[in-house]
Amino acid sequence: MTLLTRGGDRRLVLLSVDAVRDAEGAILHSVSVQTDVTEYRRTRSLVEVQRDLAVAASRAEDRGALLEQCLNAALKASSVDSGGVYLVDEARRSLQLKQHRGLSEEFLNAVSLIPEDSPSAKLVCSGRPSYTTYDELKPDRDP
């Protein structure tokens, strides 16, 4: 069962209900226990994603197939529906989008090749995860 908290968070709850009976077996009342299993389920899901990625990576025949599996794992783990994988192109000194899903053609045209001195490249090269919208990245500064 899913509950909505006052703060707007959704929590997955395991509900257990038992009847309390009198000597003749008639139900007097019930007792229920609710256990929040949200983090348990999330952790289990992440372990499954890691396992599936390890198996897929061992079977990948080329870099493209491996990147596709990495993107699949990242999207599943983060519960988002679109994203991409960039690789550093040392020769061009830039980031190149090598695998993607759920991105519009307009967006792809704008972000397929990112110069190293752009704000987006600096963000990617910082090594810190970022969950933001394209507009918040100030695309007018990127090519």
Short mmCIF file of N, CA, C and O in Angstrom, two decimals:
data_model
loop_
_atom_site.label_atom_id
_atom_site.label_comp_id
_atom_site.label_asym_id
_atom_site.label_seq_id
_atom_site.Cartn_x
_atom_site.Cartn_y
_atom_site.Cartn_z
N MET A 1 0.85 -1.16 0.00
CA MET A 1 0.00 0.00 0.00
C MET A 1 0.91 1.24 0.00
O MET A 1 1.94 1.25 0.65
N THR A 2 0.49 2.26 -0.71
CA THR A 2 1.25 3.51 -0.77
C THR A 2 0.51 4.58 0.02
O THR A 2 -0.69 4.77 -0.17
N LEU A 3 1.25 5.26 0.90
CA LEU A 3 0.68 6.36 1.67
C LEU A 3 1.33 7.66 1.24
O LEU A 3 2.50 7.70 0.88
N LEU A 4 0.57 8.73 1.32
CA LEU A 4 1.08 10.06 1.02
C LEU A 4 1.28 10.79 2.34
O LEU A 4 0.35 10.92 3.14
N THR A 5 2.51 11.24 2.60
CA THR A 5 2.80 11.93 3.86
C THR A 5 2.32 13.38 3.80
O THR A 5 2.01 13.89 2.72
N ARG A 6 2.31 14.04 4.93
CA ARG A 6 1.92 15.46 4.97
C ARG A 6 2.84 16.30 4.12
O ARG A 6 2.44 17.31 3.56
N GLY A 7 4.10 15.89 4.03
CA GLY A 7 5.08 16.62 3.23
C GLY A 7 4.99 16.34 1.75
O GLY A 7 5.73 16.89 0.95
N GLY A 8 4.07 15.43 1.36
CA GLY A 8 3.88 15.12 -0.05
C GLY A 8 4.69 13.93 -0.56
O GLY A 8 4.62 13.59 -1.73
N ASP A 9 5.48 13.30 0.33
CA ASP A 9 6.26 12.12 -0.07
C ASP A 9 5.36 10.90 -0.11
O ASP A 9 4.44 10.76 0.68
N ARG A 10 5.67 10.02 -1.03
CA ARG A 10 4.97 8.74 -1.10
C ARG A 10 5.81 7.70 -0.38
O ARG A 10 7.01 7.60 -0.61
N ARG A 11 5.18 6.94 0.49
CA ARG A 11 5.86 5.89 1.25
C ARG A 11 5.16 4.56 0.98
O ARG A 11 3.93 4.48 0.99
N LEU A 12 5.94 3.54 0.74
CA LEU A 12 5.42 2.20 0.52
C LEU A 12 5.32 1.52 1.88
O LEU A 12 6.30 1.45 2.63
N VAL A 13 4.12 1.04 2.22
CA VAL A 13 3.87 0.50 3.55
C VAL A 13 3.34 -0.93 3.43
O VAL A 13 2.46 -1.22 2.62
N LEU A 14 3.91 -1.80 4.27
CA LEU A 14 3.41 -3.16 4.41
C LEU A 14 2.40 -3.14 5.55
O LEU A 14 2.73 -2.72 6.67
N LEU A 15 1.18 -3.55 5.29
CA LEU A 15 0.11 -3.50 6.28
C LEU A 15 -0.24 -4.91 6.71
O LEU A 15 -0.52 -5.78 5.88
N SER A 16 -0.23 -5.13 8.01
CA SER A 16 -0.60 -6.43 8.57
C SER A 16 -1.75 -6.20 9.55
O SER A 16 -1.64 -5.38 10.46
N VAL A 17 -2.86 -6.91 9.35
CA VAL A 17 -4.04 -6.74 10.19
C VAL A 17 -4.46 -8.10 10.75
O VAL A 17 -4.53 -9.09 10.01
N ASP A 18 -4.74 -8.13 12.06
CA ASP A 18 -5.22 -9.35 12.71
C ASP A 18 -6.46 -9.02 13.52
O ASP A 18 -6.58 -7.93 14.10
N ALA A 19 -7.36 -9.98 13.58
CA ALA A 19 -8.57 -9.82 14.38
C ALA A 19 -8.31 -10.29 15.79
O ALA A 19 -7.64 -11.30 16.01
N VAL A 20 -8.86 -9.56 16.75
CA VAL A 20 -8.83 -9.98 18.16
C VAL A 20 -10.22 -10.51 18.48
O VAL A 20 -11.22 -9.83 18.27
N ARG A 21 -10.25 -11.75 18.95
CA ARG A 21 -11.54 -12.44 19.17
C ARG A 21 -11.76 -12.72 20.66
O ARG A 21 -10.81 -12.85 21.42
N ASP A 22 -13.04 -12.88 21.01
CA ASP A 22 -13.37 -13.29 22.38
C ASP A 22 -13.32 -14.81 22.48
O ASP A 22 -12.96 -15.49 21.52
N ALA A 23 -13.69 -15.33 23.64
CA ALA A 23 -13.61 -16.78 23.88
C ALA A 23 -14.48 -17.58 22.93
O ALA A 23 -14.16 -18.73 22.59
N GLU A 24 -15.55 -17.01 22.44
CA GLU A 24 -16.45 -17.70 21.50
C GLU A 24 -16.03 -17.52 20.04
O GLU A 24 -16.65 -18.06 19.13
N GLY A 25 -15.02 -16.73 19.80
CA GLY A 25 -14.54 -16.53 18.43
C GLY A 25 -15.09 -15.30 17.74
O GLY A 25 -14.77 -15.04 16.58
N ALA A 26 -15.92 -14.55 18.43
CA ALA A 26 -16.47 -13.33 17.83
C ALA A 26 -15.38 -12.25 17.80
O ALA A 26 -14.58 -12.13 18.73
N ILE A 27 -15.37 -11.50 16.72
CA ILE A 27 -14.37 -10.45 16.57
C ILE A 27 -14.71 -9.27 17.47
O ILE A 27 -15.81 -8.73 17.41
N LEU A 28 -13.75 -8.91 18.31
CA LEU A 28 -13.92 -7.76 19.19
C LEU A 28 -13.39 -6.49 18.53
O LEU A 28 -14.03 -5.44 18.58
N HIS A 29 -12.22 -6.59 17.95
CA HIS A 29 -11.61 -5.48 17.25
C HIS A 29 -10.42 -6.01 16.44
O HIS A 29 -10.15 -7.20 16.47
N SER A 30 -9.77 -5.13 15.78
CA SER A 30 -8.61 -5.56 15.00
C SER A 30 -7.39 -4.77 15.44
O SER A 30 -7.49 -3.69 16.01
N VAL A 31 -6.24 -5.36 15.15
CA VAL A 31 -4.97 -4.72 15.44
C VAL A 31 -4.20 -4.68 14.13
O VAL A 31 -4.13 -5.68 13.41
N SER A 32 -3.64 -3.52 13.83
CA SER A 32 -2.87 -3.41 12.60
C SER A 32 -1.49 -2.85 12.88
O SER A 32 -1.29 -2.08 13.81
N VAL A 33 -0.56 -3.29 12.06
CA VAL A 33 0.81 -2.79 12.14
C VAL A 33 1.20 -2.35 10.73
O VAL A 33 1.01 -3.10 9.77
N GLN A 34 1.72 -1.14 10.63
CA GLN A 34 2.20 -0.63 9.35
C GLN A 34 3.71 -0.51 9.41
O GLN A 34 4.24 0.08 10.35
N THR A 35 4.38 -1.07 8.41
CA THR A 35 5.83 -1.01 8.35
C THR A 35 6.24 -0.31 7.07
O THR A 35 5.84 -0.74 5.98
N ASP A 36 7.01 0.76 7.20
CA ASP A 36 7.50 1.50 6.04
C ASP A 36 8.61 0.68 5.38
O ASP A 36 9.65 0.44 5.97
N VAL A 37 8.37 0.23 4.15
CA VAL A 37 9.35 -0.58 3.43
C VAL A 37 9.92 0.15 2.21
O VAL A 37 10.52 -0.46 1.33
N THR A 38 9.74 1.47 2.18
CA THR A 38 10.18 2.27 1.04
C THR A 38 11.67 2.11 0.77
O THR A 38 12.08 1.80 -0.35
N GLU A 39 12.49 2.32 1.80
CA GLU A 39 13.94 2.23 1.61
C GLU A 39 14.39 0.81 1.31
O GLU A 39 15.31 0.61 0.51
N TYR A 40 13.76 -0.16 1.93
CA TYR A 40 14.08 -1.56 1.65
C TYR A 40 13.84 -1.86 0.17
O TYR A 40 14.69 -2.44 -0.51
N ARG A 41 12.69 -1.46 -0.34
CA ARG A 41 12.36 -1.71 -1.75
C ARG A 41 13.31 -0.97 -2.68
O ARG A 41 13.74 -1.50 -3.70
N ARG A 42 13.64 0.26 -2.34
CA ARG A 42 14.56 1.04 -3.17
C ARG A 42 15.94 0.39 -3.19
O ARG A 42 16.56 0.25 -4.24
N THR A 43 16.42 -0.02 -2.04
CA THR A 43 17.72 -0.68 -1.96
C THR A 43 17.72 -1.98 -2.76
O THR A 43 18.65 -2.26 -3.51
N ARG A 44 16.66 -2.75 -2.60
CA ARG A 44 16.56 -4.01 -3.36
C ARG A 44 16.54 -3.74 -4.86
O ARG A 44 17.21 -4.42 -5.63
N SER A 45 15.83 -2.71 -5.26
CA SER A 45 15.77 -2.35 -6.68
C SER A 45 17.14 -1.94 -7.20
O SER A 45 17.54 -2.33 -8.31
N LEU A 46 17.90 -1.16 -6.42
CA LEU A 46 19.23 -0.73 -6.85
C LEU A 46 20.19 -1.92 -6.96
O LEU A 46 21.00 -1.98 -7.89
N VAL A 47 20.08 -2.86 -6.05
CA VAL A 47 20.92 -4.07 -6.12
C VAL A 47 20.59 -4.86 -7.39
O VAL A 47 21.48 -5.36 -8.08
N GLU A 48 19.30 -4.94 -7.71
CA GLU A 48 18.89 -5.63 -8.93
C GLU A 48 19.41 -4.91 -10.18
O GLU A 48 19.85 -5.55 -11.13
N VAL A 49 19.38 -3.58 -10.17
CA VAL A 49 19.89 -2.80 -11.30
C VAL A 49 21.39 -3.08 -11.46
O VAL A 49 21.88 -3.29 -12.57
N GLN A 50 22.13 -3.08 -10.36
CA GLN A 50 23.57 -3.35 -10.41
C GLN A 50 23.84 -4.75 -10.95
O GLN A 50 24.73 -4.94 -11.78
N ARG A 51 23.09 -5.72 -10.47
CA ARG A 51 23.26 -7.10 -10.94
C ARG A 51 22.98 -7.20 -12.43
O ARG A 51 23.77 -7.77 -13.19
N ASP A 52 21.87 -6.62 -12.84
CA ASP A 52 21.49 -6.68 -14.26
C ASP A 52 22.53 -5.98 -15.14
O ASP A 52 22.83 -6.46 -16.23
N LEU A 53 23.06 -4.86 -14.65
CA LEU A 53 24.08 -4.14 -15.42
C LEU A 53 25.35 -4.98 -15.52
O LEU A 53 25.97 -5.05 -16.59
N ALA A 54 25.76 -5.62 -14.44
CA ALA A 54 26.96 -6.45 -14.47
C ALA A 54 26.80 -7.60 -15.46
O ALA A 54 27.71 -7.89 -16.25
N VAL A 55 25.65 -8.23 -15.46
CA VAL A 55 25.39 -9.34 -16.40
C VAL A 55 25.38 -8.81 -17.83
O VAL A 55 26.02 -9.39 -18.73
N ALA A 56 24.69 -7.70 -18.06
CA ALA A 56 24.61 -7.13 -19.41
C ALA A 56 25.99 -6.68 -19.89
O ALA A 56 26.34 -6.87 -21.06
N ALA A 57 26.77 -6.08 -19.00
CA ALA A 57 28.10 -5.61 -19.37
C ALA A 57 29.01 -6.78 -19.77
O ALA A 57 29.80 -6.67 -20.71
N SER A 58 28.85 -7.88 -19.09
CA SER A 58 29.69 -9.04 -19.42
C SER A 58 29.33 -9.62 -20.79
O SER A 58 30.14 -10.31 -21.40
N ARG A 59 28.12 -9.33 -21.25
CA ARG A 59 27.66 -9.86 -22.54
C ARG A 59 27.74 -8.84 -23.67
O ARG A 59 27.51 -9.19 -24.83
N ALA A 60 28.02 -7.60 -23.34
CA ALA A 60 28.04 -6.54 -24.36
C ALA A 60 29.13 -6.83 -25.39
O ALA A 60 30.26 -7.13 -25.04
N GLU A 61 28.76 -6.71 -26.64
CA GLU A 61 29.69 -7.03 -27.72
C GLU A 61 30.52 -5.83 -28.17
O GLU A 61 31.56 -6.01 -28.80
N ASP A 62 30.05 -4.63 -27.87
CA ASP A 62 30.81 -3.44 -28.25
C ASP A 62 30.50 -2.30 -27.29
O ASP A 62 29.65 -2.44 -26.41
N ARG A 63 31.20 -1.20 -27.46
CA ARG A 63 31.04 -0.07 -26.56
C ARG A 63 29.63 0.51 -26.62
O ARG A 63 29.06 0.90 -25.60
N GLY A 64 29.05 0.54 -27.81
CA GLY A 64 27.69 1.07 -27.95
C GLY A 64 26.69 0.27 -27.14
O GLY A 64 25.82 0.83 -26.47
N ALA A 65 26.80 -1.06 -27.19
CA ALA A 65 25.89 -1.91 -26.42
C ALA A 65 26.11 -1.71 -24.92
O ALA A 65 25.15 -1.69 -24.14
N LEU A 66 27.37 -1.56 -24.52
CA LEU A 66 27.67 -1.32 -23.10
C LEU A 66 27.10 0.02 -22.64
O LEU A 66 26.48 0.11 -21.57
N LEU A 67 27.25 1.06 -23.44
CA LEU A 67 26.71 2.37 -23.08
C LEU A 67 25.19 2.33 -22.99
O LEU A 67 24.59 2.98 -22.12
N GLU A 68 24.56 1.58 -23.87
CA GLU A 68 23.10 1.44 -23.83
C GLU A 68 22.67 0.79 -22.51
O GLU A 68 21.72 1.23 -21.87
N GLN A 69 23.40 -0.24 -22.09
CA GLN A 69 23.08 -0.90 -20.83
C GLN A 69 23.32 0.04 -19.64
O GLN A 69 22.55 0.03 -18.67
N CYS A 70 24.37 0.83 -19.70
CA CYS A 70 24.64 1.81 -18.64
C CYS A 70 23.52 2.83 -18.55
O CYS A 70 23.05 3.18 -17.45
N LEU A 71 23.06 3.31 -19.71
CA LEU A 71 21.96 4.27 -19.72
C LEU A 71 20.69 3.64 -19.17
O LEU A 71 19.98 4.25 -18.36
N ASN A 72 20.40 2.42 -19.58
CA ASN A 72 19.22 1.72 -19.06
C ASN A 72 19.27 1.64 -17.55
O ASN A 72 18.27 1.90 -16.86
N ALA A 73 20.42 1.27 -17.02
CA ALA A 73 20.57 1.14 -15.56
C ALA A 73 20.40 2.49 -14.87
O ALA A 73 19.73 2.59 -13.84
N ALA A 74 21.00 3.53 -15.42
CA ALA A 74 20.90 4.86 -14.82
C ALA A 74 19.45 5.36 -14.81
O ALA A 74 18.99 5.91 -13.80
N LEU A 75 18.75 5.15 -15.90
CA LEU A 75 17.35 5.60 -15.97
C LEU A 75 16.49 4.83 -14.99
O LEU A 75 15.63 5.40 -14.31
N LYS A 76 16.70 3.53 -14.90
CA LYS A 76 15.91 2.72 -13.98
C LYS A 76 16.22 3.09 -12.54
O LYS A 76 15.31 3.23 -11.72
N ALA A 77 17.48 3.28 -12.21
CA ALA A 77 17.87 3.59 -10.84
C ALA A 77 17.37 4.95 -10.39
O ALA A 77 17.05 5.15 -9.23
N SER A 78 17.29 5.90 -11.31
CA SER A 78 16.90 7.26 -10.94
C SER A 78 15.43 7.55 -11.20
O SER A 78 14.95 8.64 -10.90
N SER A 79 14.73 6.59 -11.78
CA SER A 79 13.29 6.74 -12.06
C SER A 79 12.98 7.94 -12.95
O SER A 79 12.00 8.65 -12.74
N VAL A 80 13.84 8.20 -13.92
CA VAL A 80 13.56 9.23 -14.91
C VAL A 80 13.35 8.57 -16.26
O VAL A 80 13.70 7.41 -16.46
N ASP A 81 12.78 9.30 -17.20
CA ASP A 81 12.43 8.68 -18.48
C ASP A 81 13.29 9.12 -19.64
O ASP A 81 13.09 8.69 -20.78
N SER A 82 14.27 9.97 -19.40
CA SER A 82 15.13 10.39 -20.49
C SER A 82 16.52 10.72 -19.95
O SER A 82 16.67 11.04 -18.77
N GLY A 83 17.49 10.62 -20.83
CA GLY A 83 18.86 10.93 -20.41
C GLY A 83 19.85 10.58 -21.49
O GLY A 83 19.48 10.15 -22.59
N GLY A 84 21.12 10.77 -21.17
CA GLY A 84 22.16 10.48 -22.14
C GLY A 84 23.47 10.14 -21.47
O GLY A 84 23.66 10.39 -20.28
N VAL A 85 24.36 9.56 -22.26
CA VAL A 85 25.70 9.22 -21.81
C VAL A 85 26.68 9.96 -22.71
O VAL A 85 26.65 9.83 -23.93
N TYR A 86 27.55 10.75 -22.07
CA TYR A 86 28.59 11.48 -22.79
C TYR A 86 29.93 10.79 -22.58
O TYR A 86 30.18 10.24 -21.52
N LEU A 87 30.78 10.88 -23.59
CA LEU A 87 32.17 10.45 -23.47
C LEU A 87 33.05 11.64 -23.81
O LEU A 87 32.69 12.49 -24.62
N VAL A 88 34.21 11.68 -23.18
CA VAL A 88 35.16 12.75 -23.46
C VAL A 88 35.86 12.44 -24.78
O VAL A 88 36.39 11.34 -24.97
N ASP A 89 35.83 13.39 -25.69
CA ASP A 89 36.54 13.27 -26.97
C ASP A 89 37.84 14.07 -26.82
O ASP A 89 37.84 15.30 -26.90
N GLU A 90 38.92 13.36 -26.54
CA GLU A 90 40.21 14.02 -26.29
C GLU A 90 40.68 14.81 -27.51
O GLU A 90 41.23 15.91 -27.37
N ALA A 91 40.48 14.27 -28.71
CA ALA A 91 40.96 14.94 -29.93
C ALA A 91 40.26 16.28 -30.13
O ALA A 91 40.90 17.26 -30.51
N ARG A 92 38.96 16.32 -29.90
CA ARG A 92 38.19 17.55 -30.09
C ARG A 92 38.09 18.37 -28.80
O ARG A 92 37.50 19.44 -28.80
N ARG A 93 38.62 17.82 -27.70
CA ARG A 93 38.55 18.45 -26.39
C ARG A 93 37.12 18.88 -26.08
O ARG A 93 36.85 20.05 -25.81
N SER A 94 36.22 17.91 -26.12
CA SER A 94 34.81 18.19 -25.90
C SER A 94 34.13 16.95 -25.31
O SER A 94 34.76 15.91 -25.14
N LEU A 95 32.86 17.11 -25.04
CA LEU A 95 32.02 15.98 -24.62
C LEU A 95 31.12 15.62 -25.80
O LEU A 95 30.52 16.50 -26.41
N GLN A 96 31.03 14.33 -26.09
CA GLN A 96 30.17 13.87 -27.17
C GLN A 96 29.09 12.96 -26.64
O GLN A 96 29.39 12.01 -25.91
N LEU A 97 27.85 13.25 -26.98
CA LEU A 97 26.73 12.42 -26.58
C LEU A 97 26.77 11.14 -27.41
O LEU A 97 26.66 11.19 -28.63
N LYS A 98 26.94 10.01 -26.74
CA LYS A 98 27.11 8.74 -27.44
C LYS A 98 25.89 7.84 -27.35
O LYS A 98 25.71 6.95 -28.17
N GLN A 99 25.08 8.03 -26.34
CA GLN A 99 23.87 7.20 -26.16
C GLN A 99 22.80 8.07 -25.53
O GLN A 99 23.10 8.88 -24.65
N HIS A 100 21.56 7.94 -25.98
CA HIS A 100 20.50 8.76 -25.42
C HIS A 100 19.15 8.07 -25.56
O HIS A 100 18.99 7.15 -26.37
N ARG A 101 18.21 8.55 -24.79
CA ARG A 101 16.83 8.07 -24.89
C ARG A 101 15.89 9.16 -24.40
O ARG A 101 16.16 9.83 -23.40
N GLY A 102 14.78 9.32 -25.12
CA GLY A 102 13.73 10.24 -24.70
C GLY A 102 14.03 11.71 -24.89
O GLY A 102 13.39 12.55 -24.27
N LEU A 103 15.01 12.04 -25.72
CA LEU A 103 15.39 13.44 -25.93
C LEU A 103 14.90 13.91 -27.30
O LEU A 103 15.00 13.17 -28.28
N SER A 104 14.41 15.12 -27.35
CA SER A 104 13.89 15.66 -28.61
C SER A 104 15.03 15.93 -29.59
O SER A 104 16.18 16.12 -29.20
N GLU A 105 14.70 15.98 -30.86
CA GLU A 105 15.68 16.27 -31.91
C GLU A 105 16.31 17.65 -31.69
O GLU A 105 17.52 17.82 -31.86
N GLU A 106 15.49 18.62 -31.31
CA GLU A 106 16.00 19.97 -31.05
C GLU A 106 17.03 19.95 -29.91
O GLU A 106 18.09 20.56 -30.00
N PHE A 107 16.70 19.22 -28.85
CA PHE A 107 17.62 19.13 -27.72
C PHE A 107 18.90 18.41 -28.14
O PHE A 107 20.01 18.86 -27.82
N LEU A 108 18.77 17.33 -28.89
CA LEU A 108 19.94 16.58 -29.35
C LEU A 108 20.86 17.46 -30.20
O LEU A 108 22.08 17.41 -30.06
N ASN A 109 20.27 18.25 -31.09
CA ASN A 109 21.08 19.15 -31.92
C ASN A 109 21.85 20.16 -31.08
O ASN A 109 22.97 20.54 -31.42
N ALA A 110 21.25 20.57 -29.98
CA ALA A 110 21.89 21.58 -29.13
C ALA A 110 22.97 21.01 -28.22
O ALA A 110 23.88 21.72 -27.83
N VAL A 111 22.87 19.71 -27.88
CA VAL A 111 23.77 19.18 -26.84
C VAL A 111 24.61 17.99 -27.26
O VAL A 111 25.29 17.40 -26.43
N SER A 112 24.59 17.62 -28.51
CA SER A 112 25.35 16.43 -28.94
C SER A 112 26.86 16.61 -28.81
O SER A 112 27.58 15.66 -28.56
N LEU A 113 27.33 17.81 -28.99
CA LEU A 113 28.76 18.11 -28.87
C LEU A 113 28.91 19.34 -27.98
O LEU A 113 28.40 20.41 -28.30
N ILE A 114 29.59 19.18 -26.87
CA ILE A 114 29.72 20.27 -25.90
C ILE A 114 31.19 20.61 -25.72
O ILE A 114 31.97 19.76 -25.28
N PRO A 115 31.58 21.85 -26.04
CA PRO A 115 32.99 22.26 -25.86
C PRO A 115 33.39 22.23 -24.39
O PRO A 115 32.57 22.45 -23.51
N GLU A 116 34.67 21.98 -24.14
CA GLU A 116 35.14 21.80 -22.76
C GLU A 116 34.98 23.03 -21.88
O GLU A 116 34.86 22.91 -20.67
N ASP A 117 34.96 24.23 -22.47
CA ASP A 117 34.86 25.44 -21.65
C ASP A 117 33.42 25.89 -21.41
O ASP A 117 33.19 26.92 -20.78
N SER A 118 32.44 25.12 -21.85
CA SER A 118 31.04 25.50 -21.65
C SER A 118 30.60 25.18 -20.22
O SER A 118 31.18 24.31 -19.55
N PRO A 119 29.58 25.86 -19.71
CA PRO A 119 29.07 25.57 -18.36
C PRO A 119 28.63 24.11 -18.22
O PRO A 119 28.85 23.50 -17.19
N SER A 120 28.01 23.57 -19.26
CA SER A 120 27.56 22.17 -19.19
C SER A 120 28.72 21.21 -19.06
O SER A 120 28.68 20.27 -18.27
N ALA A 121 29.79 21.42 -19.83
CA ALA A 121 30.96 20.54 -19.74
C ALA A 121 31.61 20.66 -18.38
O ALA A 121 32.04 19.66 -17.80
N LYS A 122 31.69 21.86 -17.85
CA LYS A 122 32.27 22.04 -16.52
C LYS A 122 31.44 21.30 -15.47
O LYS A 122 31.99 20.70 -14.56
N LEU A 123 30.12 21.35 -15.62
CA LEU A 123 29.24 20.63 -14.70
C LEU A 123 29.49 19.13 -14.80
O LEU A 123 29.66 18.45 -13.79
N VAL A 124 29.53 18.60 -16.01
CA VAL A 124 29.76 17.17 -16.21
C VAL A 124 31.12 16.77 -15.67
O VAL A 124 31.26 15.77 -14.96
N CYS A 125 32.14 17.54 -15.97
CA CYS A 125 33.50 17.20 -15.56
C CYS A 125 33.73 17.38 -14.06
O CYS A 125 34.73 16.89 -13.53
N SER A 126 32.82 18.05 -13.37
CA SER A 126 32.96 18.21 -11.92
C SER A 126 32.79 16.87 -11.21
O SER A 126 33.25 16.70 -10.09
N GLY A 127 32.11 15.93 -11.86
CA GLY A 127 31.91 14.62 -11.26
C GLY A 127 30.75 14.55 -10.28
O GLY A 127 30.50 13.52 -9.69
N ARG A 128 30.04 15.64 -10.12
CA ARG A 128 28.90 15.65 -9.19
C ARG A 128 27.61 15.41 -9.98
O ARG A 128 27.41 16.00 -11.04
N PRO A 129 26.72 14.57 -9.45
CA PRO A 129 25.44 14.37 -10.15
C PRO A 129 24.62 15.64 -10.13
O PRO A 129 24.70 16.43 -9.18
N SER A 130 23.85 15.85 -11.17
CA SER A 130 23.00 17.02 -11.25
C SER A 130 21.66 16.63 -11.86
O SER A 130 21.63 16.03 -12.94
N TYR A 131 20.59 16.93 -11.18
CA TYR A 131 19.25 16.68 -11.69
C TYR A 131 18.60 18.03 -11.88
O TYR A 131 18.23 18.70 -10.92
N THR A 132 18.50 18.44 -13.12
CA THR A 132 18.01 19.77 -13.42
C THR A 132 17.33 19.76 -14.78
O THR A 132 17.37 18.77 -15.49
N THR A 133 16.74 20.86 -15.13
CA THR A 133 16.14 20.97 -16.45
C THR A 133 17.13 21.65 -17.39
O THR A 133 18.07 22.31 -16.95
N TYR A 134 16.90 21.47 -18.66
CA TYR A 134 17.75 22.08 -19.67
C TYR A 134 17.77 23.60 -19.53
O TYR A 134 18.82 24.23 -19.59
N ASP A 135 16.60 24.20 -19.27
CA ASP A 135 16.52 25.66 -19.12
C ASP A 135 17.36 26.16 -17.95
O ASP A 135 17.94 27.24 -18.02
N GLU A 136 17.44 25.37 -16.87
CA GLU A 136 18.22 25.79 -15.71
C GLU A 136 19.72 25.76 -15.97
O GLU A 136 20.49 26.37 -15.24
N LEU A 137 20.16 25.06 -17.01
CA LEU A 137 21.58 25.02 -17.35
C LEU A 137 22.03 26.26 -18.11
O LEU A 137 23.19 26.37 -18.46
N LYS A 138 21.11 27.16 -18.38
CA LYS A 138 21.41 28.38 -19.14
C LYS A 138 21.99 28.05 -20.51
O LYS A 138 23.14 28.34 -20.79
N PRO A 139 21.17 27.40 -21.36
CA PRO A 139 21.66 26.95 -22.66
C PRO A 139 22.15 28.06 -23.56
O PRO A 139 22.88 27.80 -24.50
N ASP A 140 21.77 29.29 -23.25
CA ASP A 140 22.24 30.40 -24.11
C ASP A 140 23.76 30.58 -24.00
O ASP A 140 24.37 31.19 -24.87
N ARG A 141 24.39 29.98 -23.00
CA ARG A 141 25.85 30.06 -22.87
C ARG A 141 26.54 28.94 -23.62
O ARG A 141 27.72 29.01 -23.88
N ASP A 142 25.83 27.87 -23.89
CA ASP A 142 26.38 26.74 -24.63
C ASP A 142 26.14 26.96 -26.11
O ASP A 142 25.33 27.78 -26.51
N PRO A 143 26.86 26.21 -26.97
CA PRO A 143 26.66 26.41 -28.41
C PRO A 143 25.26 26.11 -28.83
O PRO A 143 24.55 25.36 -28.27
#
